PDB file of N, CA, C and O in Angstrom:
ATOM      1  N   GLY A1340       0.815  -1.195  -0.003  1.00 46.00           N
ATOM      2  CA  GLY A1340       0.004   0.006  -0.007  1.00 46.00           C
ATOM      3  C   GLY A1340       0.849   1.232   0.004  1.00 46.00           C
ATOM      4  O   GLY A1340       2.069   1.200   0.159  1.00 46.00           O
ATOM      5  N   SER A1341       0.203   2.363  -0.229  1.00 49.00           N
ATOM      6  CA  SER A1341       0.926   3.628  -0.222  1.00 49.00           C
ATOM      7  C   SER A1341       0.883   4.226   1.176  1.00 49.00           C
ATOM      8  O   SER A1341      -0.129   4.221   1.860  1.00 49.00           O
ATOM      9  N   GLU A1342       2.020   4.766   1.614  1.00 55.00           N
ATOM     10  CA  GLU A1342       2.083   5.434   2.917  1.00 55.00           C
ATOM     11  C   GLU A1342       2.297   6.916   2.708  1.00 55.00           C
ATOM     12  O   GLU A1342       3.088   7.298   1.878  1.00 55.00           O
ATOM     13  N   MET A1343       1.546   7.713   3.446  1.00 54.00           N
ATOM     14  CA  MET A1343       1.700   9.139   3.364  1.00 54.00           C
ATOM     15  C   MET A1343       2.885   9.553   4.231  1.00 54.00           C
ATOM     16  O   MET A1343       3.001   9.122   5.381  1.00 54.00           O
ATOM     17  N   CYS A1344       3.745  10.401   3.664  1.00 57.00           N
ATOM     18  CA  CYS A1344       4.888  10.874   4.406  1.00 57.00           C
ATOM     19  C   CYS A1344       4.493  12.174   5.099  1.00 57.00           C
ATOM     20  O   CYS A1344       4.115  13.150   4.450  1.00 57.00           O
ATOM     21  N   ILE A1345       4.545  12.202   6.413  1.00 64.00           N
ATOM     22  CA  ILE A1345       4.227  13.413   7.150  1.00 64.00           C
ATOM     23  C   ILE A1345       5.561  14.030   7.613  1.00 64.00           C
ATOM     24  O   ILE A1345       6.338  13.380   8.296  1.00 64.00           O
ATOM     25  N   ARG A1346       5.768  15.277   7.182  1.00 71.00           N
ATOM     26  CA  ARG A1346       7.040  15.925   7.520  1.00 71.00           C
ATOM     27  C   ARG A1346       6.898  16.713   8.844  1.00 71.00           C
ATOM     28  O   ARG A1346       5.783  17.046   9.250  1.00 71.00           O
ATOM     29  N   ASP A1347       8.021  16.985   9.443  1.00 72.00           N
ATOM     30  CA  ASP A1347       8.014  17.748  10.687  1.00 72.00           C
ATOM     31  C   ASP A1347       7.654  19.212  10.399  1.00 72.00           C
ATOM     32  O   ASP A1347       7.942  19.746   9.311  1.00 72.00           O
ATOM     33  N   SER A1348       7.009  19.862  11.357  1.00 64.00           N
ATOM     34  CA  SER A1348       6.610  21.267  11.257  1.00 64.00           C
ATOM     35  C   SER A1348       7.399  22.066  12.286  1.00 64.00           C
ATOM     36  O   SER A1348       7.730  21.579  13.376  1.00 64.00           O
ATOM     37  N   PRO A1349       7.660  23.355  11.965  1.00 61.00           N
ATOM     38  CA  PRO A1349       8.353  24.204  12.951  1.00 61.00           C
ATOM     39  C   PRO A1349       7.405  24.687  14.042  1.00 61.00           C
ATOM     40  O   PRO A1349       6.246  24.937  13.783  1.00 61.00           O
ATOM     41  N   TYR A1350       7.921  24.796  15.268  1.00 69.00           N
ATOM     42  CA  TYR A1350       7.179  25.276  16.421  1.00 69.00           C
ATOM     43  C   TYR A1350       7.919  26.407  17.110  1.00 69.00           C
ATOM     44  O   TYR A1350       9.154  26.430  17.128  1.00 69.00           O
ATOM     45  N   SER A1351       7.169  27.322  17.698  1.00 61.00           N
ATOM     46  CA  SER A1351       7.735  28.483  18.383  1.00 61.00           C
ATOM     47  C   SER A1351       8.033  28.160  19.843  1.00 61.00           C
ATOM     48  O   SER A1351       7.752  27.065  20.349  1.00 61.00           O
ATOM     49  N   GLU A1352       8.542  29.164  20.552  1.00 64.00           N
ATOM     50  CA  GLU A1352       8.824  29.040  21.993  1.00 64.00           C
ATOM     51  C   GLU A1352       7.540  28.719  22.772  1.00 64.00           C
ATOM     52  O   GLU A1352       7.583  28.067  23.795  1.00 64.00           O
ATOM     53  N   SER A1353       6.413  29.203  22.268  1.00 62.00           N
ATOM     54  CA  SER A1353       5.131  28.968  22.951  1.00 62.00           C
ATOM     55  C   SER A1353       4.459  27.688  22.448  1.00 62.00           C
ATOM     56  O   SER A1353       3.261  27.500  22.693  1.00 62.00           O
ATOM     57  N   HIS A1354       5.220  26.851  21.765  1.00 62.00           N
ATOM     58  CA  HIS A1354       4.766  25.527  21.308  1.00 62.00           C
ATOM     59  C   HIS A1354       3.624  25.588  20.309  1.00 62.00           C
ATOM     60  O   HIS A1354       2.743  24.751  20.316  1.00 62.00           O
ATOM     61  N   ARG A1355       3.643  26.603  19.464  1.00 63.00           N
ATOM     62  CA  ARG A1355       2.642  26.747  18.407  1.00 63.00           C
ATOM     63  C   ARG A1355       3.313  26.591  17.039  1.00 63.00           C
ATOM     64  O   ARG A1355       4.433  27.032  16.855  1.00 63.00           O
ATOM     65  N   ARG A1356       2.584  25.958  16.108  1.00 60.00           N
ATOM     66  CA  ARG A1356       3.100  25.846  14.756  1.00 60.00           C
ATOM     67  C   ARG A1356       3.274  27.225  14.164  1.00 60.00           C
ATOM     68  O   ARG A1356       2.443  28.106  14.362  1.00 60.00           O
ATOM     69  N   ILE A1357       4.328  27.439  13.410  1.00 58.00           N
ATOM     70  CA  ILE A1357       4.616  28.758  12.861  1.00 58.00           C
ATOM     71  C   ILE A1357       4.918  28.629  11.358  1.00 58.00           C
ATOM     72  O   ILE A1357       5.150  27.554  10.835  1.00 58.00           O
ATOM     73  N   GLY A1358       4.941  29.789  10.702  1.00 61.00           N
ATOM     74  CA  GLY A1358       5.282  29.844   9.283  1.00 61.00           C
ATOM     75  C   GLY A1358       4.194  29.260   8.405  1.00 61.00           C
ATOM     76  O   GLY A1358       3.027  29.246   8.750  1.00 61.00           O
ATOM     77  N   THR A1359       4.605  28.741   7.267  1.00 62.00           N
ATOM     78  CA  THR A1359       3.681  28.150   6.316  1.00 62.00           C
ATOM     79  C   THR A1359       2.896  26.990   6.899  1.00 62.00           C
ATOM     80  O   THR A1359       1.798  26.692   6.473  1.00 62.00           O
ATOM     81  N   ASP A1360       3.440  26.347   7.908  1.00 59.00           N
ATOM     82  CA  ASP A1360       2.767  25.176   8.513  1.00 59.00           C
ATOM     83  C   ASP A1360       1.638  25.571   9.470  1.00 59.00           C
ATOM     84  O   ASP A1360       0.888  24.708   9.942  1.00 59.00           O
ATOM     85  N   HIS A1361       1.518  26.864   9.817  1.00 58.00           N
ATOM     86  CA  HIS A1361       0.411  27.272  10.699  1.00 58.00           C
ATOM     87  C   HIS A1361      -0.882  27.115   9.942  1.00 58.00           C
ATOM     88  O   HIS A1361      -0.990  27.430   8.750  1.00 58.00           O
ATOM     89  N   PRO A1362      -1.906  26.605  10.597  1.00 60.00           N
ATOM     90  CA  PRO A1362      -3.192  26.320   9.915  1.00 60.00           C
ATOM     91  C   PRO A1362      -3.830  27.531   9.219  1.00 60.00           C
ATOM     92  O   PRO A1362      -4.514  27.381   8.222  1.00 60.00           O
ATOM     93  N   ARG A1363      -3.569  28.748   9.723  1.00 64.00           N
ATOM     94  CA  ARG A1363      -4.163  29.947   9.110  1.00 64.00           C
ATOM     95  C   ARG A1363      -3.191  30.704   8.207  1.00 64.00           C
ATOM     96  O   ARG A1363      -3.493  31.822   7.799  1.00 64.00           O
ATOM     97  N   ALA A1364      -2.038  30.126   7.890  1.00 64.00           N
ATOM     98  CA  ALA A1364      -1.069  30.811   7.030  1.00 64.00           C
ATOM     99  C   ALA A1364      -1.671  31.058   5.656  1.00 64.00           C
ATOM    100  O   ALA A1364      -2.298  30.162   5.070  1.00 64.00           O
ATOM    101  N   VAL A1365      -1.508  32.260   5.159  1.00 68.00           N
ATOM    102  CA  VAL A1365      -2.027  32.634   3.828  1.00 68.00           C
ATOM    103  C   VAL A1365      -0.880  32.764   2.843  1.00 68.00           C
ATOM    104  O   VAL A1365      -1.011  32.369   1.694  1.00 68.00           O
ATOM    105  N   TYR A1366       0.234  33.303   3.289  1.00 78.00           N
ATOM    106  CA  TYR A1366       1.353  33.561   2.395  1.00 78.00           C
ATOM    107  C   TYR A1366       2.508  32.606   2.693  1.00 78.00           C
ATOM    108  O   TYR A1366       2.703  32.159   3.804  1.00 78.00           O
ATOM    109  N   THR A1367       3.273  32.324   1.639  1.00 81.00           N
ATOM    110  CA  THR A1367       4.403  31.395   1.786  1.00 81.00           C
ATOM    111  C   THR A1367       5.609  32.097   2.407  1.00 81.00           C
ATOM    112  O   THR A1367       5.666  33.332   2.460  1.00 81.00           O
ATOM    113  N   GLU A1368       6.568  31.315   2.845  1.00 80.00           N
ATOM    114  CA  GLU A1368       7.817  31.896   3.363  1.00 80.00           C
ATOM    115  C   GLU A1368       8.508  32.732   2.294  1.00 80.00           C
ATOM    116  O   GLU A1368       9.086  33.764   2.569  1.00 80.00           O
ATOM    117  N   SER A1369       8.396  32.304   1.063  1.00 83.00           N
ATOM    118  CA  SER A1369       8.977  33.029  -0.082  1.00 83.00           C
ATOM    119  C   SER A1369       8.335  34.403  -0.226  1.00 83.00           C
ATOM    120  O   SER A1369       9.016  35.392  -0.461  1.00 83.00           O
ATOM    121  N   ASP A1370       7.002  34.465  -0.079  1.00 87.00           N
ATOM    122  CA  ASP A1370       6.289  35.744  -0.138  1.00 87.00           C
ATOM    123  C   ASP A1370       6.799  36.696   0.975  1.00 87.00           C
ATOM    124  O   ASP A1370       7.033  37.873   0.727  1.00 87.00           O
ATOM    125  N   VAL A1371       6.914  36.160   2.159  1.00 86.00           N
ATOM    126  CA  VAL A1371       7.374  36.976   3.296  1.00 86.00           C
ATOM    127  C   VAL A1371       8.789  37.475   3.052  1.00 86.00           C
ATOM    128  O   VAL A1371       9.073  38.662   3.273  1.00 86.00           O
ATOM    129  N   GLU A1372       9.658  36.600   2.581  1.00 86.00           N
ATOM    130  CA  GLU A1372      11.052  37.020   2.293  1.00 86.00           C
ATOM    131  C   GLU A1372      11.070  38.081   1.212  1.00 86.00           C
ATOM    132  O   GLU A1372      11.885  39.020   1.274  1.00 86.00           O
ATOM    133  N   HIS A1373      10.210  37.941   0.202  1.00 93.00           N
ATOM    134  CA  HIS A1373      10.150  38.934  -0.864  1.00 93.00           C
ATOM    135  C   HIS A1373       9.716  40.280  -0.353  1.00 93.00           C
ATOM    136  O   HIS A1373      10.286  41.317  -0.710  1.00 93.00           O
ATOM    137  N   VAL A1374       8.718  40.324   0.520  1.00 91.00           N
ATOM    138  CA  VAL A1374       8.270  41.568   1.143  1.00 91.00           C
ATOM    139  C   VAL A1374       9.430  42.238   1.891  1.00 91.00           C
ATOM    140  O   VAL A1374       9.700  43.424   1.724  1.00 91.00           O
ATOM    141  N   LEU A1375      10.141  41.454   2.702  1.00 91.00           N
ATOM    142  CA  LEU A1375      11.251  42.007   3.462  1.00 91.00           C
ATOM    143  C   LEU A1375      12.372  42.510   2.556  1.00 91.00           C
ATOM    144  O   LEU A1375      12.991  43.547   2.823  1.00 91.00           O
ATOM    145  N   TYR A1376      12.624  41.793   1.491  1.00 95.00           N
ATOM    146  CA  TYR A1376      13.641  42.192   0.507  1.00 95.00           C
ATOM    147  C   TYR A1376      13.276  43.538  -0.141  1.00 95.00           C
ATOM    148  O   TYR A1376      14.108  44.450  -0.223  1.00 95.00           O
ATOM    149  N   LEU A1377      12.027  43.648  -0.582  1.00 96.00           N
ATOM    150  CA  LEU A1377      11.574  44.877  -1.241  1.00 96.00           C
ATOM    151  C   LEU A1377      11.627  46.071  -0.288  1.00 96.00           C
ATOM    152  O   LEU A1377      12.006  47.170  -0.679  1.00 96.00           O
ATOM    153  N   ARG A1378      11.291  45.833   0.988  1.00 94.00           N
ATOM    154  CA  ARG A1378      11.388  46.913   1.990  1.00 94.00           C
ATOM    155  C   ARG A1378      12.854  47.319   2.162  1.00 94.00           C
ATOM    156  O   ARG A1378      13.154  48.509   2.300  1.00 94.00           O
ATOM    157  N   SER A1379      13.757  46.335   2.136  1.00 95.00           N
ATOM    158  CA  SER A1379      15.197  46.659   2.291  1.00 95.00           C
ATOM    159  C   SER A1379      15.712  47.502   1.128  1.00 95.00           C
ATOM    160  O   SER A1379      16.689  48.223   1.238  1.00 95.00           O
ATOM    161  N   LEU A1380      15.031  47.433  -0.016  1.00 97.00           N
ATOM    162  CA  LEU A1380      15.378  48.252  -1.170  1.00 97.00           C
ATOM    163  C   LEU A1380      14.736  49.646  -1.114  1.00 97.00           C
ATOM    164  O   LEU A1380      14.967  50.465  -1.991  1.00 97.00           O
ATOM    165  N   GLY A1381      13.924  49.869  -0.078  1.00 97.00           N
ATOM    166  CA  GLY A1381      13.315  51.165   0.105  1.00 97.00           C
ATOM    167  C   GLY A1381      11.910  51.295  -0.529  1.00 97.00           C
ATOM    168  O   GLY A1381      11.376  52.430  -0.579  1.00 97.00           O
ATOM    169  N   TRP A1382      11.312  50.209  -0.976  1.00 97.00           N
ATOM    170  CA  TRP A1382       9.961  50.282  -1.543  1.00 97.00           C
ATOM    171  C   TRP A1382       8.982  50.667  -0.464  1.00 97.00           C
ATOM    172  O   TRP A1382       9.124  50.274   0.697  1.00 97.00           O
ATOM    173  N   SER A1383       7.928  51.381  -0.840  1.00 98.00           N
ATOM    174  CA  SER A1383       6.876  51.751   0.103  1.00 98.00           C
ATOM    175  C   SER A1383       5.958  50.569   0.359  1.00 98.00           C
ATOM    176  O   SER A1383       5.910  49.610  -0.450  1.00 98.00           O
ATOM    177  N   TYR A1384       5.218  50.649   1.448  1.00 97.00           N
ATOM    178  CA  TYR A1384       4.253  49.601   1.772  1.00 97.00           C
ATOM    179  C   TYR A1384       3.213  49.437   0.660  1.00 97.00           C
ATOM    180  O   TYR A1384       2.878  48.323   0.255  1.00 97.00           O
ATOM    181  N   SER A1385       2.757  50.569   0.146  1.00 98.00           N
ATOM    182  CA  SER A1385       1.747  50.538  -0.914  1.00 98.00           C
ATOM    183  C   SER A1385       2.269  49.908  -2.203  1.00 98.00           C
ATOM    184  O   SER A1385       1.562  49.141  -2.857  1.00 98.00           O
ATOM    185  N   ARG A1386       3.496  50.236  -2.564  1.00 98.00           N
ATOM    186  CA  ARG A1386       4.086  49.672  -3.782  1.00 98.00           C
ATOM    187  C   ARG A1386       4.285  48.160  -3.645  1.00 98.00           C
ATOM    188  O   ARG A1386       4.007  47.404  -4.566  1.00 98.00           O
ATOM    189  N   ILE A1387       4.750  47.726  -2.461  1.00 97.00           N
ATOM    190  CA  ILE A1387       4.940  46.293  -2.234  1.00 97.00           C
ATOM    191  C   ILE A1387       3.584  45.591  -2.261  1.00 97.00           C
ATOM    192  O   ILE A1387       3.444  44.519  -2.846  1.00 97.00           O
ATOM    193  N   ALA A1388       2.574  46.200  -1.622  1.00 97.00           N
ATOM    194  CA  ALA A1388       1.248  45.582  -1.589  1.00 97.00           C
ATOM    195  C   ALA A1388       0.703  45.394  -2.997  1.00 97.00           C
ATOM    196  O   ALA A1388       0.138  44.319  -3.296  1.00 97.00           O
ATOM    197  N   ALA A1389       0.883  46.366  -3.852  1.00 98.00           N
ATOM    198  CA  ALA A1389       0.427  46.247  -5.243  1.00 98.00           C
ATOM    199  C   ALA A1389       1.187  45.128  -5.964  1.00 98.00           C
ATOM    200  O   ALA A1389       0.603  44.308  -6.643  1.00 98.00           O
ATOM    201  N   LYS A1390       2.514  45.099  -5.796  1.00 96.00           N
ATOM    202  CA  LYS A1390       3.350  44.097  -6.447  1.00 96.00           C
ATOM    203  C   LYS A1390       3.025  42.677  -5.975  1.00 96.00           C
ATOM    204  O   LYS A1390       2.947  41.752  -6.763  1.00 96.00           O
ATOM    205  N   MET A1391       2.834  42.524  -4.662  1.00 93.00           N
ATOM    206  CA  MET A1391       2.616  41.209  -4.050  1.00 93.00           C
ATOM    207  C   MET A1391       1.168  40.799  -3.990  1.00 93.00           C
ATOM    208  O   MET A1391       0.849  39.677  -3.582  1.00 93.00           O
ATOM    209  N   GLU A1392       0.234  41.721  -4.372  1.00 95.00           N
ATOM    210  CA  GLU A1392      -1.191  41.475  -4.325  1.00 95.00           C
ATOM    211  C   GLU A1392      -1.649  41.034  -2.917  1.00 95.00           C
ATOM    212  O   GLU A1392      -2.272  39.993  -2.728  1.00 95.00           O
ATOM    213  N   MET A1393      -1.265  41.852  -1.934  1.00 93.00           N
ATOM    214  CA  MET A1393      -1.693  41.604  -0.559  1.00 93.00           C
ATOM    215  C   MET A1393      -2.042  42.958   0.066  1.00 93.00           C
ATOM    216  O   MET A1393      -1.608  43.998  -0.445  1.00 93.00           O
ATOM    217  N   PRO A1394      -2.827  42.978   1.129  1.00 94.00           N
ATOM    218  CA  PRO A1394      -3.204  44.225   1.771  1.00 94.00           C
ATOM    219  C   PRO A1394      -1.948  44.985   2.291  1.00 94.00           C
ATOM    220  O   PRO A1394      -0.982  44.363   2.731  1.00 94.00           O
ATOM    221  N   ARG A1395      -2.021  46.307   2.213  1.00 97.00           N
ATOM    222  CA  ARG A1395      -0.939  47.166   2.685  1.00 97.00           C
ATOM    223  C   ARG A1395      -0.688  46.891   4.188  1.00 97.00           C
ATOM    224  O   ARG A1395       0.466  46.866   4.645  1.00 97.00           O
ATOM    225  N   ALA A1396      -1.734  46.664   4.942  1.00 95.00           N
ATOM    226  CA  ALA A1396      -1.573  46.403   6.373  1.00 95.00           C
ATOM    227  C   ALA A1396      -0.797  45.122   6.615  1.00 95.00           C
ATOM    228  O   ALA A1396      -0.038  45.022   7.560  1.00 95.00           O
ATOM    229  N   THR A1397      -0.957  44.131   5.739  1.00 90.00           N
ATOM    230  CA  THR A1397      -0.214  42.855   5.869  1.00 90.00           C
ATOM    231  C   THR A1397       1.266  43.110   5.597  1.00 90.00           C
ATOM    232  O   THR A1397       2.133  42.593   6.280  1.00 90.00           O
ATOM    233  N   VAL A1398       1.547  43.903   4.555  1.00 94.00           N
ATOM    234  CA  VAL A1398       2.934  44.274   4.245  1.00 94.00           C
ATOM    235  C   VAL A1398       3.578  44.971   5.422  1.00 94.00           C
ATOM    236  O   VAL A1398       4.697  44.646   5.816  1.00 94.00           O
ATOM    237  N   TRP A1399       2.840  45.914   6.003  1.00 94.00           N
ATOM    238  CA  TRP A1399       3.338  46.647   7.179  1.00 94.00           C
ATOM    239  C   TRP A1399       3.623  45.665   8.328  1.00 94.00           C
ATOM    240  O   TRP A1399       4.663  45.708   8.983  1.00 94.00           O
ATOM    241  N   SER A1400       2.676  44.755   8.583  1.00 89.00           N
ATOM    242  CA  SER A1400       2.769  43.813   9.681  1.00 89.00           C
ATOM    243  C   SER A1400       3.982  42.893   9.527  1.00 89.00           C
ATOM    244  O   SER A1400       4.728  42.622  10.478  1.00 89.00           O
ATOM    245  N   ILE A1401       4.209  42.417   8.317  1.00 86.00           N
ATOM    246  CA  ILE A1401       5.375  41.576   8.032  1.00 86.00           C
ATOM    247  C   ILE A1401       6.640  42.384   8.212  1.00 86.00           C
ATOM    248  O   ILE A1401       7.621  41.934   8.855  1.00 86.00           O
ATOM    249  N   SER A1402       6.659  43.599   7.660  1.00 90.00           N
ATOM    250  CA  SER A1402       7.878  44.453   7.720  1.00 90.00           C
ATOM    251  C   SER A1402       8.266  44.850   9.141  1.00 90.00           C
ATOM    252  O   SER A1402       9.430  44.996   9.441  1.00 90.00           O
ATOM    253  N   CYS A1403       7.246  45.035   9.994  1.00 87.00           N
ATOM    254  CA  CYS A1403       7.495  45.460  11.372  1.00 87.00           C
ATOM    255  C   CYS A1403       7.727  44.292  12.328  1.00 87.00           C
ATOM    256  O   CYS A1403       7.970  44.480  13.512  1.00 87.00           O
ATOM    257  N   GLY A1404       7.594  43.064  11.825  1.00 78.00           N
ATOM    258  CA  GLY A1404       7.841  41.896  12.661  1.00 78.00           C
ATOM    259  C   GLY A1404       6.641  41.435  13.459  1.00 78.00           C
ATOM    260  O   GLY A1404       6.775  40.605  14.335  1.00 78.00           O
ATOM    261  N   ARG A1405       5.464  41.987  13.170  1.00 73.00           N
ATOM    262  CA  ARG A1405       4.255  41.541  13.923  1.00 73.00           C
ATOM    263  C   ARG A1405       3.725  40.232  13.370  1.00 73.00           C
ATOM    264  O   ARG A1405       3.094  39.490  14.071  1.00 73.00           O
ATOM    265  N   THR A1406       4.003  39.949  12.076  1.00 69.00           N
ATOM    266  CA  THR A1406       3.583  38.718  11.421  1.00 69.00           C
ATOM    267  C   THR A1406       4.828  37.964  10.978  1.00 69.00           C
ATOM    268  O   THR A1406       5.730  38.563  10.442  1.00 69.00           O
ATOM    269  N   ARG A1407       4.806  36.660  11.210  1.00 63.00           N
ATOM    270  CA  ARG A1407       5.941  35.806  10.829  1.00 63.00           C
ATOM    271  C   ARG A1407       7.259  36.262  11.469  1.00 63.00           C
ATOM    272  O   ARG A1407       8.293  36.289  10.842  1.00 63.00           O
ATOM    273  N   ALA A1408       7.198  36.609  12.737  1.00 55.00           N
ATOM    274  CA  ALA A1408       8.402  37.094  13.404  1.00 55.00           C
ATOM    275  C   ALA A1408       8.902  36.121  14.448  1.00 55.00           C
ATOM    276  O   ALA A1408       9.700  36.502  15.295  1.00 55.00           O
ATOM    277  N   PHE A1409       8.457  34.878  14.418  1.00 57.00           N
ATOM    278  CA  PHE A1409       8.840  33.914  15.421  1.00 57.00           C
ATOM    279  C   PHE A1409      10.084  33.124  14.990  1.00 57.00           C
ATOM    280  O   PHE A1409      10.259  32.862  13.828  1.00 57.00           O
ATOM    281  N   ASN A1410      10.889  32.777  15.949  1.00 60.00           N
ATOM    282  CA  ASN A1410      12.015  31.899  15.687  1.00 60.00           C
ATOM    283  C   ASN A1410      11.617  30.457  15.939  1.00 60.00           C
ATOM    284  O   ASN A1410      10.833  30.179  16.851  1.00 60.00           O
ATOM    285  N   VAL A1411      12.154  29.559  15.159  1.00 60.00           N
ATOM    286  CA  VAL A1411      11.849  28.135  15.333  1.00 60.00           C
ATOM    287  C   VAL A1411      12.569  27.633  16.580  1.00 60.00           C
ATOM    288  O   VAL A1411      13.799  27.802  16.704  1.00 60.00           O
ATOM    289  N   ARG A1412      11.835  27.053  17.500  1.00 60.00           N
ATOM    290  CA  ARG A1412      12.438  26.471  18.699  1.00 60.00           C
ATOM    291  C   ARG A1412      12.748  24.995  18.475  1.00 60.00           C
ATOM    292  O   ARG A1412      13.770  24.514  18.901  1.00 60.00           O
ATOM    293  N   TYR A1413      11.825  24.300  17.807  1.00 56.00           N
ATOM    294  CA  TYR A1413      12.017  22.872  17.531  1.00 56.00           C
ATOM    295  C   TYR A1413      11.130  22.444  16.383  1.00 56.00           C
ATOM    296  O   TYR A1413      10.226  23.161  15.974  1.00 56.00           O
ATOM    297  N   TRP A1414      11.372  21.267  15.865  1.00 60.00           N
ATOM    298  CA  TRP A1414      10.570  20.657  14.801  1.00 60.00           C
ATOM    299  C   TRP A1414       9.985  19.352  15.302  1.00 60.00           C
ATOM    300  O   TRP A1414      10.651  18.603  16.019  1.00 60.00           O
ATOM    301  N   ARG A1415       8.758  19.097  14.949  1.00 72.00           N
ATOM    302  CA  ARG A1415       8.121  17.782  15.241  1.00 72.00           C
ATOM    303  C   ARG A1415       6.924  17.604  14.334  1.00 72.00           C
ATOM    304  O   ARG A1415       6.429  18.567  13.734  1.00 72.00           O
ATOM    305  N   GLN A1416       6.408  16.378  14.275  1.00 76.00           N
ATOM    306  CA  GLN A1416       5.194  16.120  13.490  1.00 76.00           C
ATOM    307  C   GLN A1416       3.985  16.688  14.187  1.00 76.00           C
ATOM    308  O   GLN A1416       3.849  16.567  15.415  1.00 76.00           O
ATOM    309  N   PRO A1417       3.104  17.371  13.420  1.00 69.00           N
ATOM    310  CA  PRO A1417       1.881  17.905  14.037  1.00 69.00           C
ATOM    311  C   PRO A1417       0.981  16.796  14.536  1.00 69.00           C
ATOM    312  O   PRO A1417       1.006  15.697  13.999  1.00 69.00           O
ATOM    313  N   ARG A1418       0.200  17.119  15.537  1.00 69.00           N
ATOM    314  CA  ARG A1418      -0.708  16.122  16.106  1.00 69.00           C
ATOM    315  C   ARG A1418      -1.965  16.002  15.283  1.00 69.00           C
ATOM    316  O   ARG A1418      -2.443  16.875  14.678  1.00 69.00           O
TER     317      ARG A1418
END
């Protein structure tokens, strides 16, 4: 038979799934990295929002570290 491979997910200090593996994640890690890169080039929140097709408030939240700002404490399979 076929077996499904379940990969480990990243967890934060507060023992919650983080990043793309979080159940409510909308954007990929690549999207988040792209937002941060464009901000480092001096792009405005509005310009990044238009380019990435996401709300300006989300761009701001990612840029300020309010969203996707957790460090991975450990990896394990989700329950």
